[in-house]
Amino acid sequence: MPFTTMGLSDPLLRGVLASGYTTPTEIQFQAIPVVLSGRDLIGCAQTGTGKTAAFVLPILHRICGPDSPKKRVIRSLILTPTRELAVQIEQSIRNYGQFVSVRTLAIYGGVDIHKQLHALRRGVDIVVATPGRLMDHMRRNTVEFSSVEVFVLDEADRMFDMGFIHDVRKIIAALPQQRQTLLFSATIPPEVQQLAAGMQRDPMRIQIGQQHNPIETITQHVHAVMRQQKMDLLVHMLQNRPMFSVLVFSRTKHGADKISHKLEQAGIDAVAIHSDRSQAQRQRALDDFKQGKYQVMVATDIVARGIDVRGISHVINFDVPLFAQDYVHRIGRTGRASATGDAITFVAPDEQDQLRRIERFIGCKLRLENYEGFTCAPFAATLSRSEAQSRAQRQVARARKAAKRPHLIRRRSLASAR
Ligand code: AMP
C-alpha cells in the first residue's frame, strides 16, 4: 500500500517522496491512521522501524491544515531522552515538512540557551525537547504550553532508565488536559504501563515485532576472547574484513577514547563520541561519521538509542553491555529500516554472566565462536557464577563426606601423586 492512500495532505506526500520513501513501514501503516483520527496511542516498536515518521507525519498533517491559526504557538511537544535524538527528530520534521509552513525548534542542553530563547520569542509550532533543558525553560517561563494539542513521549522506557522520569512527570503536569498523547517505547515494562494509564485516555496499542527480539535483519556473532586481546582482535577485523561503517560500543568514556586512539595509531580513521565531549563536538563527530570521513565511531551508550546513521554495516560491542536492554538498543543501530547488518560482541571470560542475561532477555541462545588466531583457551574452562557455585557446593559436600571417611582422602591423594 503506498503512502498516497493514507489520507495525508499533498504537500506532506511530496515531502515523504522527496525524502525517498514511497511505501510506509509497518508501524507507519498501522499508526498513521490512528494518530490522524485523534486517538491516543501506545506504540511498542524497536528502533529502526520508522516510528519517527509514524508520529511526525500525522502531527504535521494536523498542524498545517487549512484551519491553522496564523499565530505561531506551540501546538505539539515531542519529548525524547537524548540530544542526538532531538536533533534527529527535528531534522525529520524539516524533511517531511519541507513543502508546508511549519516552524520547529529542538530544545536540548549543552548548547547556548539564548538561541533557543530567541526562536521561542519568534514563535514555533513544534518543540522537540529533552527533559532537562525543557525544565530549564519552564523555570524561566519561556515556554507556553496552553496551546499544545499533541504530546509525544518518545522512548518512554529509556526516560526511566536515564532517571528523567521525575522531570517528565512535571512536564506532563504542565500540559493541557485536553490533548492527544502518543507514547512510544521499545519495551513496555509495568512502570511505562502505569505512566501511560495516568496520562492517556483509551489508547490504541500497536506492537511491531516481538517486544525484546532484536530486529530480524541483524546477524549476531559472539566472539570469545581474552580481555587483553580485544584491541588486537578489533584492529585485525577492521583491517581484514569488508567493514565500511562501524559503530563500536565501549562501556566507559575513557575506554571509548582509548579505543579510538589505538585505532588511529593502527591507521584506522576513528572518532569517539561520549558525554564528556561538547554538544558541538558530538554533532561534528556524528556528521563526519555519517559522511564517511571516519570508518569507525566509538561510542558509549548515550548514543545507543535513536542515533540514525544510515548504512552502518557493523556494530561491535567491545564490552558486553551491563544491561540487557542496552544490547538490543546498541545492535539496533545497524539493520535499520530493513537493511541488513552484523552485530559482533566480544565476550571475555568474566563477561559470560552478562551474556546469559542478554540471552534470557532476547529469548535465544547466542553461540560463542572463536575467532581464528584468537582462540580463547581458558575460556571454555571458565565457569559462570551459577556453575561455579554449584561446583563449589559439590566440592564442599564431597569434602564433608570425605571428612567422615579420612582413609578415602588418603587413598585419593596417593592415587593423584602417582
Ligand atoms: P526511525 O525508526 O524513525 O528512527 O527510522 C529508521 C530509519 O528508517 C530512518 O533512516 C528513516 O529515515 C527510515 N525510514 C523511515 N520511513 C521509511 C519508509 N517508509 N521506508 C524506508 N525507510 C524509512
Short mmCIF file of C-alpha atoms and ligand atoms in Angstrom, two decimals, residues 3 21 23-25 28 47-53 96 308 310 336-337, ligand 1:
data_model
loop_
_atom_site.label_atom_id
_atom_site.label_comp_id
_atom_site.label_asym_id
_atom_site.label_seq_id
_atom_site.Cartn_x
_atom_site.Cartn_y
_atom_site.Cartn_z
CA PHE A 3 1.72 6.48 1.16
CA TYR A 21 10.04 6.88 0.64
CA THR A 23 5.76 2.72 0.94
CA PRO A 24 5.05 3.05 4.67
CA THR A 25 6.80 0.73 7.10
CA GLN A 28 3.67 3.86 9.84
CA THR A 47 14.45 1.30 16.91
CA GLY A 48 14.84 1.38 13.16
CA THR A 49 11.22 0.62 12.38
CA GLY A 50 10.42 4.09 11.03
CA LYS A 51 8.50 5.23 14.09
CA THR A 52 9.57 8.89 13.81
CA ALA A 53 7.59 9.37 10.59
CA TYR A 96 8.86 15.74 5.74
CA ASP A 308 20.13 7.15 12.93
CA ARG A 310 22.10 5.02 7.54
CA ARG A 336 17.78 -0.15 10.20
CA ALA A 337 14.62 0.01 8.07
P1 AMP B 1 13.25 5.54 12.91
O1 AMP B 1 12.83 4.20 13.46
O2 AMP B 1 12.17 6.54 12.87
O3 AMP B 1 14.50 6.06 13.59
O4 AMP B 1 13.64 5.30 11.35
C1 AMP B 1 14.63 4.43 10.95
C2 AMP B 1 15.08 4.68 9.53
O5 AMP B 1 14.07 4.34 8.58
C3 AMP B 1 15.44 6.11 9.22
O6 AMP B 1 16.65 6.10 8.49
C4 AMP B 1 14.32 6.61 8.35
O7 AMP B 1 14.74 7.64 7.51
C5 AMP B 1 13.95 5.36 7.60
N1 AMP B 1 12.55 5.35 7.11
C6 AMP B 1 11.51 5.99 7.64
N2 AMP B 1 10.39 5.73 6.94
C7 AMP B 1 10.73 4.89 5.95
C8 AMP B 1 10.00 4.24 4.89
N3 AMP B 1 8.69 4.42 4.74
N4 AMP B 1 10.69 3.44 4.06
C9 AMP B 1 12.01 3.23 4.23
N5 AMP B 1 12.75 3.82 5.20
C10 AMP B 1 12.12 4.63 6.05
#
